[in-house]
Structures are given as structure tokens and as C-alpha cells.
């Protein structure tokens, strides 16, 4: 298995609440990308961080935000949770922003009730 | 907009047969095409990738071909085994532009079932 880790594994939240998901990138990787994977679908790109700065964003509203820290770990924050936010949230790290050799973490399963 | 179409959505083959999964991308500036395998309840795993400057790449029983003119790429698995059963995703990295902000766009996935 690769070195990308995520926490927590599972999370249950109520509509309107806020959530923070965490990701530790593989050693030597400076780029972290976040994806939302709904059941039966492919991962949807949320945004990417390269050396602590947002370096690209998908079609997600501003209530999805993130951070990358000096050690290249990252957080995904989602405000004002909606039922449709229920999904598997995957982070992936790569050696650089070219995204070649991108490895995924195990994901956080978020359920919004 | 940027899009990757993947076919078929499900594929069932007998052990030992070959399996082919096809993807088409819309962004002609796309230049990197990875394939991921996702087993039930597990993370997607990178199994093979190809850059736009080559037409084919092989790794044991797995091969990927790329036709840039047609904006089409395919995954070929030979001598399939039951452990190949999983969901396979193709992806294309969109054109990066001057700010180098390319992103991976994934297909919808193909559920491969290999029958013993």
C-alpha cells in the first residue's frame, strides 16, 4: 500500500453542519488533490494544492475549501453541508503538479443526514 | 467542457480471455492518461499510465494504447484472472496552460467481472 493516509475513515454529519477532512501525503510528494466520489461514479476533481497554494479547482461551490501545510499534508473543509455532499472523499498525492504517479488515500466516507 | 467517456459500463469475461475498455476525451490538449483499478471498498490504485508522446505501453498482462488524432485510449488486459475483477477508471489530464493547473478528469468506470 502507498503512504497516503486520511482521517477520519467514516463521518456522519447533519445538514448545515461543517466538516474537516484530513490527508497526509506520501513522503516526497508536494501536490495533493481532493476528489469526491459518489456511489457508482468516477472521482470528481474538487481542487489541488501545490506547495501550500491552490493550484486548480473543479466545479465545486466556494463552501468547499482547503489548506495545505508546510509538510504538504492537507485539509478539506466543507461548510453548510447538504444531503448531496454524502460521498467518499479521496485525496491523492503526486510528486509534482504534473500529476504523474498520483496515489490515492483510502478515503473518508461522509454521510449527511 | 472537459469530459471523458468510458465504455462499456460493465464487462463480463471468462477467465483467460482478454478484456478491452475504451475511453474518449474531449480536451485535445490532454497529455497524460492514467488507468486506475478500484476493488470494492478500497482506494483506486494506479495500474498503468501513458503520456501523449507514445502510442502504446505494456506492463505484463496490461497494455494501454493511445490515438491522439481520435482522442481515444484503451486498456487491454490479457489472460484475465478472477483477481482482475474490479472497477476500472480511465482518466485524462487536461491541458495545463501557462499556470500549470492541469487536472485529472475521470471516466465513469467499468465494472469488470472475470468468471472462473
PDB file of C-alpha atoms in Angstrom:
ATOM      1  CA  UNK A   1       0.000   0.000   0.000  1.00  0.00           C
ATOM      2  CA  UNK A   2       1.041   3.606  -0.627  1.00  0.00           C
ATOM      3  CA  UNK A   3       1.797   6.133   2.069  1.00  0.00           C
ATOM      4  CA  UNK A   4      -1.234   8.415   1.627  1.00  0.00           C
ATOM      5  CA  UNK A   5      -3.402   8.405   4.736  1.00  0.00           C
ATOM      6  CA  UNK A   6      -6.750  10.041   5.507  1.00  0.00           C
ATOM      7  CA  UNK A   7      -8.800  10.667   8.604  1.00  0.00           C
ATOM      8  CA  UNK A   8     -11.391  10.008   9.732  1.00  0.00           C
ATOM      9  CA  UNK A   9     -12.468   6.825   7.961  1.00  0.00           C
ATOM     10  CA  UNK A  10     -16.164   7.468   8.371  1.00  0.00           C
ATOM     11  CA  UNK A  11     -18.149  10.507   9.433  1.00  0.00           C
ATOM     12  CA  UNK A  12     -21.820  11.264   9.944  1.00  0.00           C
ATOM     13  CA  UNK A  13     -22.965  14.882   9.939  1.00  0.00           C
ATOM     14  CA  UNK A  14     -26.240  16.755   9.898  1.00  0.00           C
ATOM     15  CA  UNK A  15     -27.305  19.064   7.092  1.00  0.00           C
ATOM     16  CA  UNK A  16     -25.994  22.576   7.683  1.00  0.00           C
ATOM     17  CA  UNK A  17     -23.005  21.490   9.743  1.00  0.00           C
ATOM     18  CA  UNK A  18     -19.355  21.916   8.809  1.00  0.00           C
ATOM     19  CA  UNK A  19     -16.753  19.183   8.370  1.00  0.00           C
ATOM     20  CA  UNK A  20     -12.963  18.968   8.101  1.00  0.00           C
ATOM     21  CA  UNK A  21     -11.244  16.028   6.459  1.00  0.00           C
ATOM     22  CA  UNK A  22      -7.509  15.410   6.688  1.00  0.00           C
ATOM     23  CA  UNK A  23      -4.909  13.917   4.402  1.00  0.00           C
ATOM     24  CA  UNK A  24      -1.228  13.117   4.792  1.00  0.00           C
ATOM     25  CA  UNK A  25       0.623  12.914   1.523  1.00  0.00           C
ATOM     26  CA  UNK A  26       3.160  10.270   0.573  1.00  0.00           C
ATOM     27  CA  UNK A  27       6.719  11.124   1.534  1.00  0.00           C
ATOM     28  CA  UNK A  28       8.359  13.265  -1.134  1.00  0.00           C
ATOM     29  CA  UNK A  29       5.055  14.359  -2.704  1.00  0.00           C
ATOM     30  CA  UNK A  30       4.316  18.101  -2.760  1.00  0.00           C
ATOM     31  CA  UNK A  31       0.964  18.059  -4.550  1.00  0.00           C
ATOM     32  CA  UNK A  32      -2.358  16.991  -3.065  1.00  0.00           C
ATOM     33  CA  UNK A  33      -5.609  16.700  -4.996  1.00  0.00           C
ATOM     34  CA  UNK A  34      -9.052  16.157  -3.495  1.00  0.00           C
ATOM     35  CA  UNK A  35     -11.859  14.232  -5.180  1.00  0.00           C
ATOM     36  CA  UNK A  36     -15.492  13.475  -4.429  1.00  0.00           C
ATOM     37  CA  UNK A  37     -16.663  10.009  -5.439  1.00  0.00           C
ATOM     38  CA  UNK A  38     -20.394   9.345  -5.378  1.00  0.00           C
ATOM     39  CA  UNK A  39     -21.572   5.746  -5.360  1.00  0.00           C
ATOM     40  CA  UNK A  40     -21.081   4.136  -8.743  1.00  0.00           C
ATOM     41  CA  UNK A  41     -19.306   7.164 -10.203  1.00  0.00           C
ATOM     42  CA  UNK A  42     -15.772   8.136 -11.044  1.00  0.00           C
ATOM     43  CA  UNK A  43     -13.861  10.543  -8.805  1.00  0.00           C
ATOM     44  CA  UNK A  44     -14.770  14.205  -9.407  1.00  0.00           C
ATOM     45  CA  UNK A  45     -11.941  16.722  -9.046  1.00  0.00           C
ATOM     46  CA  UNK A  46     -12.535  19.280  -6.273  1.00  0.00           C
ATOM     47  CA  UNK A  47      -9.215  21.132  -6.112  1.00  0.00           C
ATOM     48  CA  UNK A  48      -5.488  20.690  -5.988  1.00  0.00           C
ATOM     49  CA  UNK A  49      -2.790  22.147  -3.744  1.00  0.00           C
ATOM     50  CA  UNK A  50       0.814  22.594  -4.741  1.00  0.00           C
ATOM     51  CA  UNK A  51       3.329  23.880  -2.204  1.00  0.00           C
ATOM     52  CA  UNK A  52       0.607  25.317   0.040  1.00  0.00           C
ATOM     53  CA  UNK A  53      -1.292  27.152  -2.702  1.00  0.00           C
ATOM     54  CA  UNK A  54      -4.477  26.206  -4.522  1.00  0.00           C
ATOM     55  CA  UNK A  55      -3.379  25.195  -7.993  1.00  0.00           C
ATOM     56  CA  UNK A  56      -6.614  24.330  -9.785  1.00  0.00           C
ATOM     57  CA  UNK A  57     -10.271  23.888  -8.955  1.00  0.00           C
ATOM     58  CA  UNK A  58     -13.159  21.838 -10.297  1.00  0.00           C
ATOM     59  CA  UNK A  59     -16.845  22.749 -10.472  1.00  0.00           C
ATOM     60  CA  UNK A  60     -17.496  22.862  -6.743  1.00  0.00           C
ATOM     61  CA  UNK A  61     -19.013  25.811  -4.830  1.00  0.00           C
ATOM     62  CA  UNK A  62     -16.939  28.046  -2.524  1.00  0.00           C
ATOM     63  CA  UNK A  63     -18.234  26.231   0.555  1.00  0.00           C
ATOM     64  CA  UNK A  64     -15.655  23.591  -0.393  1.00  0.00           C
ATOM     65  CA  UNK A  65     -12.298  24.968   0.716  1.00  0.00           C
ATOM     66  CA  UNK A  66      -8.924  23.613   1.645  1.00  0.00           C
ATOM     67  CA  UNK A  67      -5.470  24.105   3.016  1.00  0.00           C
ATOM     68  CA  UNK A  68      -2.062  22.622   2.515  1.00  0.00           C
ATOM     69  CA  UNK A  69       0.530  22.779   5.266  1.00  0.00           C
ATOM     70  CA  UNK A  70       4.334  23.130   5.069  1.00  0.00           C
ATOM     71  CA  UNK A  71       4.695  19.352   5.461  1.00  0.00           C
ATOM     72  CA  UNK A  72       2.345  19.005   2.427  1.00  0.00           C
ATOM     73  CA  UNK A  73      -0.473  17.446   4.412  1.00  0.00           C
ATOM     74  CA  UNK A  74      -3.861  18.900   3.554  1.00  0.00           C
ATOM     75  CA  UNK A  75      -7.357  19.586   4.817  1.00  0.00           C
ATOM     76  CA  UNK A  76     -10.685  19.715   3.016  1.00  0.00           C
ATOM     77  CA  UNK A  77     -13.362  21.839   4.653  1.00  0.00           C
ATOM     78  CA  UNK A  78     -17.000  21.764   3.674  1.00  0.00           C
ATOM     79  CA  UNK A  79     -19.414  24.324   5.121  1.00  0.00           C
ATOM     80  CA  UNK A  80     -23.207  24.266   5.183  1.00  0.00           C
ATOM     81  CA  UNK A  81     -23.390  20.560   4.408  1.00  0.00           C
ATOM     82  CA  UNK A  82     -26.085  19.369   2.048  1.00  0.00           C
ATOM     83  CA  UNK A  83     -27.518  15.871   1.635  1.00  0.00           C
ATOM     84  CA  UNK A  84     -25.854  15.603  -1.803  1.00  0.00           C
ATOM     85  CA  UNK A  85     -22.456  16.026  -0.160  1.00  0.00           C
ATOM     86  CA  UNK A  86     -22.722  12.432   1.039  1.00  0.00           C
ATOM     87  CA  UNK A  87     -19.907  10.617  -0.772  1.00  0.00           C
ATOM     88  CA  UNK A  88     -16.452   9.123  -0.478  1.00  0.00           C
ATOM     89  CA  UNK A  89     -13.835  11.874  -0.311  1.00  0.00           C
ATOM     90  CA  UNK A  90     -10.486  10.861  -1.677  1.00  0.00           C
ATOM     91  CA  UNK A  91      -7.232  12.682  -1.502  1.00  0.00           C
ATOM     92  CA  UNK A  92      -4.325  11.831  -3.750  1.00  0.00           C
ATOM     93  CA  UNK A  93      -0.725  12.956  -3.692  1.00  0.00           C
ATOM     94  CA  UNK A  94       1.788  13.172  -6.502  1.00  0.00           C
ATOM     95  CA  UNK A  95       5.470  14.074  -6.731  1.00  0.00           C
ATOM     96  CA  UNK A  96       4.655  17.297  -8.570  1.00  0.00           C
ATOM     97  CA  UNK A  97       1.750  19.185 -10.110  1.00  0.00           C
ATOM     98  CA  UNK A  98       2.084  17.251 -13.359  1.00  0.00           C
ATOM     99  CA  UNK A  99       0.022  14.612 -11.503  1.00  0.00           C
ATOM    100  CA  UNK A 100       2.084  11.740 -12.893  1.00  0.00           C
ATOM    101  CA  UNK A 101       2.307   8.919 -10.378  1.00  0.00           C
ATOM    102  CA  UNK A 102      -0.668  10.105  -8.354  1.00  0.00           C
ATOM    103  CA  UNK A 103      -1.576   7.785  -5.485  1.00  0.00           C
ATOM    104  CA  UNK A 104      -4.839   7.804  -3.582  1.00  0.00           C
ATOM    105  CA  UNK A 105      -5.576   7.583   0.107  1.00  0.00           C
ATOM    106  CA  UNK A 106      -8.217   5.190   1.457  1.00  0.00           C
ATOM    107  CA  UNK A 107     -10.880   7.894   1.568  1.00  0.00           C
ATOM    108  CA  UNK A 108     -13.317   9.304   4.103  1.00  0.00           C
ATOM    109  CA  UNK A 109     -16.912   8.170   3.820  1.00  0.00           C
ATOM    110  CA  UNK A 110     -19.118  11.173   4.657  1.00  0.00           C
ATOM    111  CA  UNK A 111     -22.809  10.721   5.314  1.00  0.00           C
ATOM    112  CA  UNK A 112     -25.021  13.801   5.663  1.00  0.00           C
ATOM    113  CA  UNK A 113     -28.427  13.248   7.248  1.00  0.00           C
TER     114      UNK A 113
ATOM    115  CA  UNK B   1     -16.421  21.282 -21.405  1.00  0.00           C
ATOM    116  CA  UNK B   2     -13.818  18.759 -20.334  1.00  0.00           C
ATOM    117  CA  UNK B   3     -15.194  15.256 -20.463  1.00  0.00           C
ATOM    118  CA  UNK B   4     -14.053  11.622 -20.527  1.00  0.00           C
ATOM    119  CA  UNK B   5     -16.423   8.959 -21.793  1.00  0.00           C
ATOM    120  CA  UNK B   6     -15.755   5.351 -20.819  1.00  0.00           C
ATOM    121  CA  UNK B   7     -17.252   2.177 -22.298  1.00  0.00           C
ATOM    122  CA  UNK B   8     -18.544  -0.340 -21.524  1.00  0.00           C
ATOM    123  CA  UNK B   9     -20.002   0.300 -18.083  1.00  0.00           C
ATOM    124  CA  UNK B  10     -19.923  -3.438 -17.325  1.00  0.00           C
ATOM    125  CA  UNK B  11     -17.867  -6.221 -18.848  1.00  0.00           C
ATOM    126  CA  UNK B  12     -18.017  -9.932 -18.107  1.00  0.00           C
ATOM    127  CA  UNK B  13     -15.389 -12.324 -19.472  1.00  0.00           C
ATOM    128  CA  UNK B  14     -14.284 -15.884 -18.889  1.00  0.00           C
ATOM    129  CA  UNK B  15     -11.015 -16.472 -17.097  1.00  0.00           C
ATOM    130  CA  UNK B  16      -8.207 -16.494 -19.645  1.00  0.00           C
ATOM    131  CA  UNK B  17      -9.997 -14.257 -22.128  1.00  0.00           C
ATOM    132  CA  UNK B  18      -8.973 -10.708 -22.951  1.00  0.00           C
ATOM    133  CA  UNK B  19     -10.786  -7.577 -21.823  1.00  0.00           C
ATOM    134  CA  UNK B  20     -10.773  -4.181 -23.512  1.00  0.00           C
ATOM    135  CA  UNK B  21     -12.026  -0.911 -22.022  1.00  0.00           C
ATOM    136  CA  UNK B  22     -12.248   2.218 -24.154  1.00  0.00           C
ATOM    137  CA  UNK B  23     -12.195   5.905 -23.315  1.00  0.00           C
ATOM    138  CA  UNK B  24     -12.631   9.080 -25.329  1.00  0.00           C
ATOM    139  CA  UNK B  25     -11.585  12.522 -24.136  1.00  0.00           C
ATOM    140  CA  UNK B  26     -12.691  15.959 -25.248  1.00  0.00           C
ATOM    141  CA  UNK B  27      -9.732  18.253 -24.438  1.00  0.00           C
ATOM    142  CA  UNK B  28      -7.274  17.973 -27.300  1.00  0.00           C
ATOM    143  CA  UNK B  29      -4.559  19.442 -25.052  1.00  0.00           C
ATOM    144  CA  UNK B  30      -4.737  16.434 -22.711  1.00  0.00           C
ATOM    145  CA  UNK B  31      -1.307  14.840 -22.457  1.00  0.00           C
ATOM    146  CA  UNK B  32      -1.332  12.207 -19.717  1.00  0.00           C
ATOM    147  CA  UNK B  33      -3.666   9.237 -19.344  1.00  0.00           C
ATOM    148  CA  UNK B  34      -3.606   7.024 -16.239  1.00  0.00           C
ATOM    149  CA  UNK B  35      -5.734   3.981 -15.502  1.00  0.00           C
ATOM    150  CA  UNK B  36      -6.894   3.068 -12.006  1.00  0.00           C
ATOM    151  CA  UNK B  37      -8.282  -0.164 -10.557  1.00  0.00           C
ATOM    152  CA  UNK B  38     -10.657   0.071  -7.615  1.00  0.00           C
ATOM    153  CA  UNK B  39     -11.675  -3.030  -5.707  1.00  0.00           C
ATOM    154  CA  UNK B  40     -14.802  -2.928  -3.580  1.00  0.00           C
ATOM    155  CA  UNK B  41     -14.308  -0.743  -0.528  1.00  0.00           C
ATOM    156  CA  UNK B  42     -10.714   0.118  -1.422  1.00  0.00           C
ATOM    157  CA  UNK B  43      -8.840   3.086  -2.829  1.00  0.00           C
ATOM    158  CA  UNK B  44      -8.216   3.494  -6.571  1.00  0.00           C
ATOM    159  CA  UNK B  45      -4.811   2.055  -7.481  1.00  0.00           C
ATOM    160  CA  UNK B  46      -2.722   3.294 -10.382  1.00  0.00           C
ATOM    161  CA  UNK B  47      -2.077   0.313 -12.671  1.00  0.00           C
ATOM    162  CA  UNK B  48      -0.634   1.873 -15.812  1.00  0.00           C
ATOM    163  CA  UNK B  49      -0.301   5.261 -17.462  1.00  0.00           C
ATOM    164  CA  UNK B  50       0.724   6.687 -20.804  1.00  0.00           C
ATOM    165  CA  UNK B  51       1.965  10.049 -21.992  1.00  0.00           C
ATOM    166  CA  UNK B  52       0.842  11.664 -25.193  1.00  0.00           C
ATOM    167  CA  UNK B  53       4.210  11.225 -26.910  1.00  0.00           C
ATOM    168  CA  UNK B  54       3.838   7.429 -27.126  1.00  0.00           C
ATOM    169  CA  UNK B  55       1.197   5.268 -28.748  1.00  0.00           C
ATOM    170  CA  UNK B  56       1.386   2.136 -26.630  1.00  0.00           C
ATOM    171  CA  UNK B  57       2.719   0.928 -23.306  1.00  0.00           C
ATOM    172  CA  UNK B  58       2.781  -2.583 -21.845  1.00  0.00           C
ATOM    173  CA  UNK B  59       3.268  -3.954 -18.358  1.00  0.00           C
ATOM    174  CA  UNK B  60       2.971  -7.748 -18.197  1.00  0.00           C
ATOM    175  CA  UNK B  61      -0.686  -8.587 -18.935  1.00  0.00           C
ATOM    176  CA  UNK B  62      -1.789  -4.962 -19.149  1.00  0.00           C
ATOM    177  CA  UNK B  63      -1.367  -2.604 -22.086  1.00  0.00           C
ATOM    178  CA  UNK B  64      -2.674   0.831 -22.947  1.00  0.00           C
ATOM    179  CA  UNK B  65      -2.961   2.313 -26.435  1.00  0.00           C
ATOM    180  CA  UNK B  66      -3.449   5.949 -27.349  1.00  0.00           C
ATOM    181  CA  UNK B  67      -4.766   7.512 -30.549  1.00  0.00           C
ATOM    182  CA  UNK B  68      -4.301  11.272 -30.184  1.00  0.00           C
ATOM    183  CA  UNK B  69      -5.948  12.059 -33.508  1.00  0.00           C
ATOM    184  CA  UNK B  70      -9.144  10.323 -32.479  1.00  0.00           C
ATOM    185  CA  UNK B  71      -8.748  11.412 -28.826  1.00  0.00           C
ATOM    186  CA  UNK B  72      -9.182   7.812 -27.833  1.00  0.00           C
ATOM    187  CA  UNK B  73      -7.311   5.465 -25.491  1.00  0.00           C
ATOM    188  CA  UNK B  74      -7.883   1.901 -24.393  1.00  0.00           C
ATOM    189  CA  UNK B  75      -6.891  -0.569 -21.672  1.00  0.00           C
ATOM    190  CA  UNK B  76      -6.191  -4.143 -22.705  1.00  0.00           C
ATOM    191  CA  UNK B  77      -5.959  -6.964 -20.173  1.00  0.00           C
ATOM    192  CA  UNK B  78      -4.865 -10.349 -21.487  1.00  0.00           C
ATOM    193  CA  UNK B  79      -5.183 -13.763 -19.826  1.00  0.00           C
ATOM    194  CA  UNK B  80      -7.675 -12.381 -17.328  1.00  0.00           C
ATOM    195  CA  UNK B  81      -7.804 -13.840 -13.836  1.00  0.00           C
ATOM    196  CA  UNK B  82     -10.557 -13.690 -11.175  1.00  0.00           C
ATOM    197  CA  UNK B  83      -8.434 -11.218  -9.184  1.00  0.00           C
ATOM    198  CA  UNK B  84      -8.709  -8.790 -12.102  1.00  0.00           C
ATOM    199  CA  UNK B  85     -12.375  -8.344 -11.154  1.00  0.00           C
ATOM    200  CA  UNK B  86     -12.809  -4.703 -10.072  1.00  0.00           C
ATOM    201  CA  UNK B  87     -13.947  -1.298 -11.303  1.00  0.00           C
ATOM    202  CA  UNK B  88     -11.518   0.294 -13.747  1.00  0.00           C
ATOM    203  CA  UNK B  89     -11.329   4.052 -14.298  1.00  0.00           C
ATOM    204  CA  UNK B  90      -9.601   5.882 -17.088  1.00  0.00           C
ATOM    205  CA  UNK B  91      -8.552   9.495 -16.669  1.00  0.00           C
ATOM    206  CA  UNK B  92      -7.142  12.285 -18.775  1.00  0.00           C
ATOM    207  CA  UNK B  93      -5.083  15.210 -17.568  1.00  0.00           C
ATOM    208  CA  UNK B  94      -6.460  18.379 -19.073  1.00  0.00           C
ATOM    209  CA  UNK B  95      -4.219  20.887 -20.802  1.00  0.00           C
ATOM    210  CA  UNK B  96      -2.140  22.652 -18.249  1.00  0.00           C
ATOM    211  CA  UNK B  97      -1.773  26.082 -19.792  1.00  0.00           C
ATOM    212  CA  UNK B  98       0.714  28.670 -18.603  1.00  0.00           C
ATOM    213  CA  UNK B  99      -0.251  28.293 -14.944  1.00  0.00           C
ATOM    214  CA  UNK B 100       0.313  24.526 -14.991  1.00  0.00           C
ATOM    215  CA  UNK B 101      -3.064  23.809 -13.426  1.00  0.00           C
ATOM    216  CA  UNK B 102      -3.999  20.664 -15.283  1.00  0.00           C
ATOM    217  CA  UNK B 103      -6.404  18.332 -13.537  1.00  0.00           C
ATOM    218  CA  UNK B 104      -7.419  14.709 -13.913  1.00  0.00           C
ATOM    219  CA  UNK B 105     -10.856  14.086 -15.379  1.00  0.00           C
ATOM    220  CA  UNK B 106     -12.105  10.552 -14.728  1.00  0.00           C
ATOM    221  CA  UNK B 107     -14.388   8.341 -16.732  1.00  0.00           C
ATOM    222  CA  UNK B 108     -17.472   6.801 -15.157  1.00  0.00           C
ATOM    223  CA  UNK B 109     -15.841   3.426 -14.624  1.00  0.00           C
ATOM    224  CA  UNK B 110     -16.123  -0.105 -15.996  1.00  0.00           C
ATOM    225  CA  UNK B 111     -17.071  -2.990 -13.732  1.00  0.00           C
ATOM    226  CA  UNK B 112     -15.074  -5.988 -14.912  1.00  0.00           C
ATOM    227  CA  UNK B 113     -16.163  -9.442 -13.823  1.00  0.00           C
ATOM    228  CA  UNK B 114     -13.882 -12.371 -14.603  1.00  0.00           C
ATOM    229  CA  UNK B 115     -15.705 -15.679 -14.273  1.00  0.00           C
ATOM    230  CA  UNK B 116     -13.652 -18.699 -13.170  1.00  0.00           C
TER     231      UNK B 116
END
